[in-house]
Short mmCIF file of C-alpha atoms in Angstrom, two decimals:
data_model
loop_
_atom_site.label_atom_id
_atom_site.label_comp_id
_atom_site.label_asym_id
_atom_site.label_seq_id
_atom_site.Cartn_x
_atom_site.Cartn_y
_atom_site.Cartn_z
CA UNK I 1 75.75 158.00 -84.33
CA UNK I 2 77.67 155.82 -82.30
CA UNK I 3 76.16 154.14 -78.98
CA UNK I 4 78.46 152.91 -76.34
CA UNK I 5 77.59 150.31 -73.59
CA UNK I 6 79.05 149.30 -70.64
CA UNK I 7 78.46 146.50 -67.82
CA UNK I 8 79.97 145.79 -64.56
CA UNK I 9 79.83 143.30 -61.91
CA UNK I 10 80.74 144.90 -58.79
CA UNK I 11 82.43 143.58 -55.95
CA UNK I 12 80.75 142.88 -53.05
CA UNK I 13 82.92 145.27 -50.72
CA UNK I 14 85.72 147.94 -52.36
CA UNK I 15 87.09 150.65 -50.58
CA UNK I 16 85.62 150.14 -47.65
CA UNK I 17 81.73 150.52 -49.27
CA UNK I 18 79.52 148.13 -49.98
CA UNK I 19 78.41 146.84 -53.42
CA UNK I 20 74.81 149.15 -53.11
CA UNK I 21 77.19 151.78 -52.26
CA UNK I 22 79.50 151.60 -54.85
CA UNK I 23 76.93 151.09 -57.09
CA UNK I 24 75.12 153.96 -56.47
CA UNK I 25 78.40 156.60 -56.58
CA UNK I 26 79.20 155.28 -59.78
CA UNK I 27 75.90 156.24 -60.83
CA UNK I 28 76.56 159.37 -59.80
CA UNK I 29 79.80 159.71 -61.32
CA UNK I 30 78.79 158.30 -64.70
CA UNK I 31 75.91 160.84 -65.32
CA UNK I 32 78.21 163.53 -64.03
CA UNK I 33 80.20 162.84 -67.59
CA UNK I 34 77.46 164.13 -69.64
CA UNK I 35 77.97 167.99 -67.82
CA UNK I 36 81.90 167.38 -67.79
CA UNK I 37 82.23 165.62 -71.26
CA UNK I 38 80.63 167.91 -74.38
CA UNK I 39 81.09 165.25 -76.73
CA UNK I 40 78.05 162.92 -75.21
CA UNK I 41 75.11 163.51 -76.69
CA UNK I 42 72.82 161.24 -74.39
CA UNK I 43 73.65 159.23 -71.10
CA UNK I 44 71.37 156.63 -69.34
CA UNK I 45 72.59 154.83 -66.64
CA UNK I 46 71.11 151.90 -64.33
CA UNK I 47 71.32 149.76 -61.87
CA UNK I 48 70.47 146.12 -61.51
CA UNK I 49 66.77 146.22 -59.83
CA UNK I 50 67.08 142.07 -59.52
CA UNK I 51 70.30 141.79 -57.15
CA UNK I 52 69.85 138.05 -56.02
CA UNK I 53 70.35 136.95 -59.79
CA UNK I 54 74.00 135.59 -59.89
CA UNK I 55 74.82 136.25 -62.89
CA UNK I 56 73.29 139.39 -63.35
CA UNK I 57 75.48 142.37 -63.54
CA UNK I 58 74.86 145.42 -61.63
CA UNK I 59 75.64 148.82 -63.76
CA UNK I 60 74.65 149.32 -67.34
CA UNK I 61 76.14 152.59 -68.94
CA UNK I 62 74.55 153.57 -72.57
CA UNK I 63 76.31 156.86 -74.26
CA UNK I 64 75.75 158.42 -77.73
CA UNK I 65 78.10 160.17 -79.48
CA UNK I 66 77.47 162.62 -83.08
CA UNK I 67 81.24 160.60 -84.35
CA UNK I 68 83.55 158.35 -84.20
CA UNK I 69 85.74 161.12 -83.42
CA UNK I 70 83.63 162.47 -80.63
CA UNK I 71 83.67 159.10 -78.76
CA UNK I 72 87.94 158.94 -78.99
CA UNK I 73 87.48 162.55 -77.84
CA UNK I 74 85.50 160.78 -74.81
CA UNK I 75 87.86 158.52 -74.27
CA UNK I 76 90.68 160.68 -73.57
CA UNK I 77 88.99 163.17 -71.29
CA UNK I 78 90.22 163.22 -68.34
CA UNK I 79 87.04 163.06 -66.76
CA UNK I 80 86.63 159.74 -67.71
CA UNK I 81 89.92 158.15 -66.38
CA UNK I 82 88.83 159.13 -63.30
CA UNK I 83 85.35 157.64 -63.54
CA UNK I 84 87.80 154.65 -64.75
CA UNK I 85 89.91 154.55 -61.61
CA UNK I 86 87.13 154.62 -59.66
CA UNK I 87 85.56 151.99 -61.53
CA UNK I 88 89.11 149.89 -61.27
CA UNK I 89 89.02 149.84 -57.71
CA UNK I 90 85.29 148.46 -57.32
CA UNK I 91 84.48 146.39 -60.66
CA UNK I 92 85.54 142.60 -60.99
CA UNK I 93 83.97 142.35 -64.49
CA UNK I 94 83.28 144.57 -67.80
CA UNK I 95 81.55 143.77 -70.87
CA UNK I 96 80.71 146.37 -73.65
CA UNK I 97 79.87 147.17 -77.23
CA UNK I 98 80.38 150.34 -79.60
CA UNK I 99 77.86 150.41 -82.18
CA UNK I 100 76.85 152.67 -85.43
CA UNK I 101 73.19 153.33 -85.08
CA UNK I 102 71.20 154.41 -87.69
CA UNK I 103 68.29 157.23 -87.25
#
């Protein structure tokens, strides 16, 4: 299985919404890939519960896919490069990992 995480820092104002804001559509848009997308086999996502740390980013994605093959698939949808231009317009920073995991 391969896992997939994601983390953004948000800005603090994009398109004219605030960084709770943001943060809280892009939840919404995130889980909304696991209905759109058939390759996902699992989706968490969550937001930052400690705001004031500084260097604490603010939305964690985790996805599992059967293949390697299923998360290209993912990749390509175009239900994700919309989540992406959404996430364009409000993120300032992104840090993942793709990972084999072993059941």
């Amino acid at each position: 299985m391969i896992r997939h995480i994601v983390m953004w820092k948000l800005k603090d104002k994009a398109g004219g919404a605030s960084k709770e804001k943001n943060a809280e559509k892009l939840k919404l848009i995130l889980e909304g890939l696991r209905t759109n997308i058939d390759e996902i086999k699992a989706v968490e996502v969550g937001i930052q519960i400690n705001p004031d740390e500084k260097e604490a980013l603010d939305v964690v994605l985790i996805c599992d896919f059967e293949t390697e093959l299923d998360f290209k698939m993912y990749t390509r949808d175009p239900h994700h490069k919309k989540a992406i231009d959404f996430i364009e317009e409000v993120a300032e920073q992104r840090v993942f990992v793709d990972y084999n995991v072993d059941l």
